């Protein structure tokens, strides 16, 4: 089979030949008709013109006869000679242009009548008697001259009619040729349509099959093939489609095997996890539970999928999943809010709840995944640690108090007088014992707070009172250090439901830290302002600032910023954060080296409850 390019060229060549034949026939016919009509009309026109001239010569002869009758012989002779010259010239032209037997017969009669007329006129030209000549002309010359006039008139009319007939014939011939040209054009157009249709079937139909094959491949059917039985470019394209489909099918089989292997490994890894894992879809329905989660909540039906709230009864887990799939929020609290107690085989176990949304590479939500980390043993260790710290701190208070008493007695010279070196040692010992006592108090406080043995005693307190009561006792200390201490709070601020003592301790701790880490001439401000339905407390200073590396760990236990002036054991901020969390808040810090720090926390404004104290 010829390639597609050659087929298209041949088809177009046939169209060009057909159109060329049609145009050539029409143009040739037009030129031929023009030449034929032009020749015929020229002949008839020349003969008609010659007949007209002969008629004029006959009329000149008739005028000359009048001169003969009048006796003007000389003028008559000249007029007769001129008329004969015109007649003979016209007759010669007519004889040359005669193209039919009828025309030649008329010219023969004209010649005969002209001879008769000439002979009779010559016989009378020598007569001297005018009256006799007039009668002779009337009897002998006028009949032939009249017949000659009639013959020339007849010749003129016949040639005129021939020109009309020739024009009509030419018109009919042109019309006939036009009809034949139209038919040829129609045939050429039909041929063009036929060839165009063939080209469409030749090119577009296979391309339509290939387009359908492409749609089939796009729909995922990679096993179907297209067979055109052609060896041209379209056939090569079809073969390429088939090879592409075969390669895609192989790639898909390989990818399916890889995905199946990855899915099996993922399922095996999920099932092998010790911690319970819950996977949901984007509508909050249970998609998969690993073996540990099934041990807690029981197996879930795979079809139809059940909502999480129907299969898992713990509302904290349900809310965490709802937040993940509706608000795309992560739930991974490290405090008590993230701890979920679940009864397992008659005993309560503690799990840390972590829920996060699942998204694809384009950011579309797929569902959520929940991991429950069993921290029962960690909680037990933490409890034992707190008990040990509490017991140790409590037991150490008695000897430390005794040592402090002894040191005070020795410092007051109650036993005997001490040397200056001994007094210096006693003073250093006293400072260390005071620091140790404060550390034990802090350890006992944080242990009790974390254990929940000293829960907040909530009461409604004005925000301005909380700030004023924390700032006023420290103004003298700040003044001694050359630091300006003040507070900013609007009296119209709403009340907050807090433990006055605990929140006062938090603000006092923050203010003490701010004063301790601010150079003389600096400024410390305690503010309270309303933000929505919350009241935000902030302590801002112009002190040393905190390095960025320590901002994330500043609230951890025993964390102290290197180079900080003074300070305790690093438990103050941890105690303050624990108190704020117990009130449902969260303390944050913003700081820049050399420019100061700002500690702040927010507490919900509340209306007084029935029977609750208002201050």
XYZ file of C-alpha atoms in Angstrom:
615
model
C 0.000 0.000 0.000
C 1.209 3.460 -0.869
C 2.026 5.695 2.049
C -0.489 8.329 3.100
C 1.471 11.192 1.572
C 1.510 9.582 -1.887
C -2.201 8.727 -1.631
C -3.059 12.304 -0.777
C -0.874 13.654 -3.593
C -2.472 11.303 -6.166
C -5.962 12.216 -5.017
C -5.227 15.907 -5.297
C -3.563 15.350 -8.685
C -6.755 13.686 -9.986
C -8.768 16.635 -8.747
C -6.419 19.082 -10.445
C -6.589 17.124 -13.756
C -10.396 17.000 -13.669
C -10.648 20.712 -13.029
C -8.044 21.439 -15.727
C -9.995 19.388 -18.307
C -13.212 21.208 -17.429
C -11.630 24.639 -17.621
C -9.771 23.763 -20.863
C -12.963 22.530 -22.541
C -14.860 25.647 -21.559
C -12.091 28.020 -22.631
C -11.446 26.173 -25.936
C -15.172 26.204 -26.774
C -15.351 29.913 -26.084
C -12.402 30.674 -28.331
C -13.703 28.353 -31.074
C -17.171 29.896 -31.002
C -15.624 33.325 -31.026
C -13.482 32.534 -34.114
C -16.379 30.843 -35.988
C -18.822 33.652 -35.256
C -16.252 36.272 -36.094
C -15.478 34.646 -39.501
C -19.111 34.226 -40.458
C -20.106 37.690 -39.366
C -17.171 39.236 -41.189
C -18.174 37.466 -44.449
C -21.854 38.388 -44.112
C -21.036 41.918 -43.065
C -18.709 42.450 -46.056
C -21.298 41.037 -48.451
C -24.084 43.131 -46.935
C -21.898 46.202 -47.102
C -21.055 45.462 -50.747
C -24.796 44.987 -51.486
C -25.481 48.310 -49.821
C -22.802 49.956 -51.970
C -24.262 48.380 -55.120
C -27.666 49.703 -54.114
C -26.138 53.161 -53.734
C -24.511 52.794 -57.184
C -27.915 51.814 -58.679
C -29.451 54.929 -57.121
C -26.600 56.967 -58.622
C -27.427 55.425 -62.020
C -31.056 56.421 -61.572
C -29.979 59.988 -60.845
C -27.723 59.951 -63.936
C -30.714 58.787 -66.003
C -32.567 61.900 -64.944
C -29.650 63.940 -66.249
C -29.825 62.070 -69.521
C -33.498 62.787 -69.785
C -32.883 66.451 -68.999
C -30.327 66.683 -71.820
C -27.291 67.278 -69.595
C -25.255 64.780 -71.495
C -21.857 65.782 -70.176
C -22.929 65.716 -66.538
C -24.902 62.528 -67.162
C -21.852 60.836 -68.695
C -19.679 61.787 -65.712
C -22.313 60.649 -63.223
C -22.854 57.389 -65.123
C -19.086 56.691 -65.170
C -18.780 57.355 -61.428
C -21.807 55.163 -60.707
C -20.345 52.321 -62.846
C -17.020 52.588 -60.974
C -18.771 52.347 -57.598
C -20.964 49.483 -58.839
C -18.086 47.439 -60.200
C -16.048 47.911 -56.968
C -19.004 46.898 -54.830
C -19.816 43.933 -57.086
C -16.188 42.745 -56.846
C -16.355 42.942 -53.004
C -19.669 41.096 -52.945
C -18.351 38.377 -55.254
C -15.316 37.888 -53.014
C -17.482 37.729 -49.866
C -20.196 35.438 -51.327
C -20.203 32.174 -49.338
C -23.542 30.604 -50.300
C -25.089 29.412 -53.580
C -28.007 31.779 -53.079
C -25.663 34.745 -52.831
C -23.747 33.667 -55.924
C -27.021 33.163 -57.858
C -28.174 36.670 -56.952
C -24.805 38.087 -57.972
C -25.078 36.280 -61.320
C -28.499 37.837 -61.928
C -27.065 41.195 -60.844
C -24.278 40.763 -63.358
C -26.743 39.865 -66.137
C -29.095 42.734 -65.380
C -26.162 45.099 -65.130
C -24.972 43.973 -68.596
C -28.447 44.451 -70.055
C -28.655 47.869 -68.480
C -25.179 48.786 -69.706
C -25.863 47.720 -73.324
C -29.162 49.563 -73.512
C -27.650 52.657 -71.940
C -24.737 52.686 -74.400
C -27.117 52.297 -77.417
C -29.051 55.275 -76.230
C -26.056 57.395 -75.314
C -25.377 58.262 -79.004
C -28.950 59.442 -79.676
C -29.284 63.190 -80.036
C -33.013 63.457 -79.565
C -33.806 64.065 -76.015
C -37.501 63.253 -76.267
C -36.730 59.979 -77.951
C -34.119 59.154 -75.270
C -36.535 59.823 -72.491
C -39.063 57.411 -73.921
C -36.340 54.819 -74.569
C -35.050 55.128 -71.052
C -38.529 54.719 -69.785
C -39.196 51.685 -71.977
C -35.815 49.988 -72.183
C -33.451 51.188 -69.410
C -35.673 51.577 -66.373
C -36.866 47.933 -66.172
C -33.336 46.446 -65.874
C -32.210 49.170 -63.461
C -35.250 48.493 -61.297
C -34.582 44.760 -61.359
C -30.953 45.519 -60.485
C -32.104 47.620 -57.495
C -34.390 44.813 -56.350
C -31.551 42.266 -56.634
C -29.152 44.399 -54.579
C -31.887 44.956 -52.011
C -32.498 41.190 -51.892
C -28.777 40.485 -51.502
C -28.575 42.965 -48.629
C -31.614 41.508 -46.861
C -30.410 37.920 -47.205
C -27.000 38.767 -45.762
C -28.635 40.660 -42.947
C -30.843 37.656 -42.215
C -27.783 35.392 -42.374
C -26.090 37.580 -39.769
C -29.133 37.302 -37.514
C -29.267 33.528 -38.035
C -25.533 33.248 -37.449
C -25.859 35.253 -34.223
C -28.691 32.993 -33.049
C -26.718 29.897 -33.961
C -23.716 31.288 -32.088
C -25.934 32.007 -29.088
C -27.332 28.487 -29.140
C -23.872 27.042 -29.550
C -22.585 29.113 -26.622
C -25.545 28.017 -24.547
C -24.933 24.395 -25.485
C -21.263 24.704 -24.617
C -22.178 26.390 -21.333
C -24.510 23.511 -20.486
C -21.782 21.001 -21.350
C -19.300 22.999 -19.256
C -21.746 22.979 -16.353
C -22.150 19.241 -16.681
C -18.408 18.812 -16.793
C -18.104 21.030 -13.727
C -20.783 19.002 -11.916
C -18.987 15.797 -12.847
C -15.709 17.291 -11.619
C -17.379 18.368 -8.358
C -18.877 14.911 -7.903
C -15.467 13.448 -8.550
C -13.992 15.883 -6.026
C -16.663 14.924 -3.484
C -16.011 11.271 -4.127
C -12.299 11.723 -3.726
C -12.843 13.904 -0.646
C -15.084 11.279 0.893
C -12.480 8.668 0.103
C -9.815 10.838 1.700
C -11.999 11.239 4.790
C -12.502 7.508 5.034
C -8.845 6.997 4.266
C -7.590 9.412 6.936
C -10.243 10.341 9.464
C -11.877 6.964 10.065
C -8.609 5.349 11.159
C -7.844 8.428 13.232
C -11.284 8.135 14.842
C -10.476 4.521 15.705
C -7.183 5.647 17.183
C -8.959 8.373 19.183
C -11.395 5.781 20.510
C -8.448 3.562 21.360
C -6.851 6.489 23.233
C -10.092 6.970 25.217
C -10.119 3.256 25.979
C -6.537 3.439 27.192
C -7.384 6.542 29.234
C -10.274 4.635 30.828
C -7.807 1.989 31.974
C -8.424 -0.770 29.403
C -4.876 -1.498 28.299
C -5.571 -4.938 26.866
C -7.542 -3.851 23.772
C -5.685 -3.290 20.489
C -6.593 -1.553 17.239
C -6.034 -3.332 13.914
C -6.254 -1.248 10.709
C -4.500 -3.556 8.233
C -2.538 -0.643 6.791
C 1.143 -0.139 6.103
C 1.192 3.648 5.775
C 1.789 6.286 8.417
C -1.597 5.689 10.068
C -0.815 1.987 10.263
C 2.523 2.850 11.884
C 0.675 5.112 14.319
C -1.733 2.291 15.168
C 1.215 -0.043 15.792
C 2.747 2.616 18.056
C -0.550 2.848 19.980
C -0.601 -0.905 20.418
C 3.012 -0.976 21.615
C 2.297 1.916 23.982
C -0.754 0.115 25.390
C 1.306 -3.037 25.870
C 4.066 -1.126 27.679
C 1.519 0.724 29.831
C -0.141 -2.573 30.695
C 3.210 -3.991 31.753
C 4.019 -0.863 33.765
C 0.606 -1.013 35.414
C 1.039 -4.673 36.304
C 4.442 -3.844 37.777
C 3.009 -0.860 39.645
C 0.077 -2.922 40.911
C 2.494 -5.559 42.183
C 4.578 -2.846 43.851
C 1.520 -1.205 45.411
C 0.190 -4.543 46.589
C 3.544 -5.355 48.126
C 3.684 -1.908 49.746
C 0.100 -2.285 50.965
C 0.861 -5.696 52.456
C 3.954 -4.297 54.158
C 1.971 -1.267 55.387
C -0.819 -3.483 56.710
C 1.715 -5.808 58.309
C 3.532 -2.863 59.891
C 0.246 -1.405 61.131
C -0.854 -4.743 62.546
C 2.522 -5.252 64.197
C 2.398 -1.946 66.072
C 2.074 -2.349 69.809
C 0.079 0.889 70.124
C -3.577 0.945 69.005
C -4.073 2.728 65.658
C -7.434 3.942 64.271
C -7.719 4.993 60.608
C -10.860 6.785 59.354
C -12.002 8.133 55.999
C -12.781 11.779 55.230
C -16.355 11.322 56.546
C -15.247 10.141 59.972
C -16.092 6.468 59.398
C -13.855 3.663 60.645
C -11.614 2.498 57.801
C -9.146 0.256 59.600
C -8.186 -0.851 63.102
C -4.954 -2.632 63.848
C -4.835 -5.662 66.100
C -4.146 -3.589 69.220
C -7.082 -1.251 68.497
C -9.400 -4.208 67.891
C -8.345 -5.533 71.267
C -9.573 -2.272 72.842
C -12.694 -1.515 70.818
C -13.497 -4.752 69.010
C -13.403 -5.382 65.220
C -15.248 -2.935 62.959
C -17.287 -3.859 59.892
C -15.494 -3.087 56.644
C -18.691 -2.715 54.621
C -20.649 -0.674 55.246
C -18.269 1.486 57.237
C -19.624 2.606 60.583
C -19.195 6.113 62.073
C -16.549 6.420 64.745
C -19.075 7.534 67.369
C -20.973 4.235 66.963
C -17.921 2.016 67.389
C -15.771 3.996 69.845
C -17.542 5.281 72.925
C -14.819 7.522 74.345
C -15.868 11.089 73.496
C -12.342 12.501 73.629
C -11.226 10.166 70.835
C -14.375 10.963 68.839
C -13.838 14.732 69.220
C -10.184 14.429 68.200
C -11.195 12.541 65.021
C -13.929 15.073 64.256
C -11.440 17.930 64.618
C -9.027 16.130 62.291
C -11.564 15.517 59.499
C -13.644 18.698 59.788
C -11.125 21.334 60.849
C -8.000 19.435 59.733
C -6.552 20.118 63.186
C -3.903 18.025 64.943
C -4.655 16.800 68.462
C -1.394 16.002 70.277
C -1.542 17.590 73.710
C 1.276 16.643 76.067
C -0.605 17.514 79.248
C -3.499 15.866 81.049
C -5.914 16.860 78.271
C -4.169 14.404 75.952
C -4.406 11.452 78.373
C -7.270 8.989 77.784
C -7.994 6.341 80.439
C -9.440 3.118 78.989
C -10.567 0.062 80.918
C -8.680 -3.009 79.624
C -9.433 -6.460 81.078
C -10.698 -5.010 84.324
C -7.826 -2.566 84.879
C -7.505 1.043 83.788
C -4.698 1.898 81.399
C -3.538 5.360 80.379
C -3.132 6.254 76.680
C -1.725 9.431 75.138
C -4.042 10.525 72.306
C -2.529 11.749 69.013
C -4.887 12.449 66.081
C -3.904 14.061 62.782
C -5.531 14.483 59.346
C -4.281 12.436 56.391
C -3.752 14.233 53.067
C -2.513 13.241 49.650
C 0.321 14.917 47.754
C -2.056 17.594 46.448
C -3.335 18.465 49.927
C -6.751 16.777 49.589
C -8.122 15.327 52.821
C -8.193 11.515 52.848
C -9.195 10.922 56.433
C -7.506 10.810 59.823
C -5.194 8.561 61.810
C -5.280 8.182 65.580
C -2.480 6.656 67.629
C -3.050 5.733 71.263
C 0.317 5.473 73.019
C 0.157 3.306 76.113
C 1.871 5.356 78.824
C 0.529 3.463 81.820
C 4.003 2.443 82.929
C 5.282 5.991 82.392
C 2.449 7.386 84.465
C 3.239 4.863 87.170
C 6.900 5.832 87.090
C 5.930 9.487 87.203
C 3.668 8.791 90.191
C 6.445 6.933 91.985
C 8.870 9.744 91.169
C 6.483 12.362 92.507
C 5.860 10.309 95.621
C 9.582 9.923 96.152
C 10.202 13.638 95.656
C 7.306 14.473 97.941
C 8.459 12.067 100.638
C 12.095 13.101 100.296
C 11.225 16.796 100.388
C 8.971 16.305 103.382
C 11.500 14.224 105.248
C 14.282 16.695 104.505
C 12.354 19.666 105.792
C 12.884 18.682 109.445
C 16.713 18.346 109.330
C 16.976 21.425 107.107
C 14.832 23.437 109.540
C 16.981 22.146 112.383
C 20.153 23.112 110.576
C 18.766 26.581 109.840
C 17.919 27.012 113.530
C 21.397 25.920 114.510
C 22.999 28.274 112.059
C 20.858 31.169 113.256
C 21.855 30.442 116.876
C 25.496 30.306 115.908
C 25.094 33.527 113.888
C 23.521 35.220 116.937
C 26.494 34.062 119.082
C 24.228 32.026 121.292
C 26.909 29.362 121.837
C 30.122 31.336 121.851
C 31.763 34.094 119.953
C 32.922 33.247 116.385
C 35.886 34.468 114.440
C 35.330 36.435 111.206
C 36.219 33.409 109.086
C 33.748 31.259 111.045
C 31.069 33.912 110.647
C 31.676 33.965 106.894
C 31.229 30.186 106.749
C 28.064 30.390 108.840
C 26.624 33.047 106.504
C 27.372 30.956 103.395
C 25.873 27.900 105.085
C 22.747 29.869 105.950
C 22.278 30.993 102.324
C 22.682 27.433 101.065
C 20.175 26.138 103.622
C 17.656 28.839 102.590
C 18.127 27.846 98.942
C 17.704 24.172 99.856
C 14.546 24.957 101.822
C 13.082 26.900 98.883
C 13.946 24.022 96.543
C 12.125 21.547 98.809
C 9.090 23.835 98.970
C 9.059 24.134 95.194
C 9.430 20.369 94.765
C 6.578 19.760 97.177
C 4.428 22.361 95.413
C 4.987 21.023 91.902
C 4.492 17.459 93.111
C 1.182 18.376 94.743
C 0.063 20.394 91.715
C 0.835 17.611 89.264
C -0.717 15.004 91.505
C -3.860 17.127 91.811
C -3.740 17.103 95.589
C -4.013 20.914 95.674
C -6.657 21.730 93.021
C -7.470 25.405 92.366
C -10.077 26.925 94.703
C -11.944 28.954 92.109
C -13.599 32.256 92.873
C -14.600 35.284 90.817
C -11.877 37.905 91.066
C -11.459 41.219 89.274
C -8.556 41.275 86.865
C -7.419 44.681 88.180
C -7.293 43.331 91.758
C -5.199 40.345 90.670
C -2.675 42.579 88.923
C -2.544 45.223 91.695
C -2.086 42.657 94.463
C 0.848 41.108 92.569
C 2.611 44.381 91.683
C 2.296 46.500 94.858
C 4.362 44.248 97.215
C 7.270 44.255 94.751
C 7.498 47.979 94.080
C 9.978 48.546 96.904
C 12.215 45.737 95.646
C 12.117 47.175 92.126
C 12.842 50.674 93.410
C 15.931 49.449 95.317
C 17.252 47.968 92.038
C 16.536 51.176 90.119
C 13.739 49.607 88.015
C 10.410 51.220 87.212
C 7.562 48.773 88.035
C 3.958 49.535 87.140
C 0.722 47.884 86.054
C -1.893 48.621 83.372
C -5.442 47.313 83.731
C -8.832 48.784 82.967
C -11.245 48.762 85.923
C -14.030 47.709 83.528
C -12.338 44.398 82.766
C -14.552 41.374 83.430
C -13.938 39.091 86.348
C -12.133 35.777 85.971
C -12.781 32.507 87.797
C -9.385 31.662 89.341
C -7.603 30.586 92.496
C -6.501 34.006 93.706
C -3.492 32.681 95.562
C -2.204 30.461 92.763
C -2.606 33.085 90.002
C -1.069 35.677 92.306
C 1.876 33.307 92.771
C 2.241 32.999 88.987
C 2.323 36.774 88.473
C 4.660 37.245 91.436
C 7.059 34.659 90.005
C 7.009 36.335 86.580
C 7.522 39.800 88.107
C 10.407 38.568 90.298
C 12.092 37.023 87.252
C 11.569 40.216 85.252
C 13.037 42.396 88.041
C 15.963 40.016 88.546
C 16.882 40.000 84.829
C 16.382 43.725 84.141
C 19.253 46.180 84.504
C 18.890 49.371 86.592
C 17.002 52.036 84.695
C 14.825 49.416 82.986
C 11.093 48.988 83.098
C 8.720 46.150 84.084
C 4.992 46.353 83.345
C 2.201 43.965 84.295
C -0.825 44.285 82.027
C -4.339 42.881 81.879
C -6.505 43.366 78.792
C -9.596 41.798 77.322
C -9.381 39.779 74.077
C -12.787 38.470 73.062
C -14.220 36.400 75.892
C -10.829 36.042 77.577
C -8.632 38.173 79.802
C -4.930 38.139 78.946
C -2.302 38.760 81.643
C 1.168 39.789 80.484
C 4.451 40.677 82.192
C 6.761 42.688 79.959
C 10.314 43.798 80.762
C 13.218 45.536 79.046
C 15.791 43.133 80.423
C 18.391 40.746 79.045
C 16.076 38.600 76.953
C 16.160 34.842 76.422
C 18.223 33.090 73.706
C 16.073 31.567 70.970
C 17.462 28.102 71.714
C 15.892 28.168 75.200
C 12.452 29.551 74.340
C 10.999 26.095 73.604
C 12.363 24.653 76.903
C 11.988 27.586 79.247
C 8.976 26.015 81.042
C 10.667 22.641 81.633
C 11.885 21.666 85.089
C 15.373 22.681 86.188
C 15.991 24.698 83.017
C 18.100 27.807 83.609
C 19.418 30.195 81.008
C 23.243 30.230 81.059
C 24.674 33.511 82.305
C 21.400 34.588 83.952
C 21.974 36.683 87.065
C 20.821 35.051 90.289
C 17.953 32.579 90.264
C 16.857 29.377 91.886
C 16.658 25.758 90.774
C 14.675 26.439 87.594
C 11.302 25.302 88.914
C 9.469 28.629 89.105
C 8.321 28.814 85.482
C 7.419 25.107 85.484
C 5.234 25.648 88.589
C 3.671 28.726 86.981
C 2.886 26.823 83.768
C 1.359 23.962 85.767
C -0.888 26.396 87.662
C -1.988 28.130 84.445
C -2.788 24.785 82.790
C -4.814 23.773 85.817
C -6.877 26.915 85.155
C -7.406 25.902 81.511
C -4.835 28.283 80.018
C -1.418 28.111 78.380
C 1.558 30.368 79.083
C 3.659 31.637 76.183
C 6.813 33.717 75.921
C 8.243 36.104 73.329
C 11.757 37.401 73.762
C 14.652 39.085 71.980
C 18.176 39.244 73.315
C 19.050 42.661 74.693
C 15.503 44.005 74.317
C 13.493 42.103 76.899
C 10.837 39.414 77.259
C 7.073 39.139 77.476
C 5.332 36.305 79.338
C 1.564 36.075 78.948
C -1.375 33.734 79.507
C -5.132 33.994 78.939
C -7.991 32.969 81.198
C -11.653 32.784 80.317
C -13.909 35.531 81.610
C -16.859 34.029 83.476
C -20.168 34.960 85.052
C -20.604 34.057 88.712
C -21.981 30.616 89.486
C -24.644 29.965 92.120
C -23.136 30.151 95.584
C -19.700 31.163 94.264
C -17.666 33.844 96.015
C -17.208 37.183 94.258
C -14.314 39.461 95.072
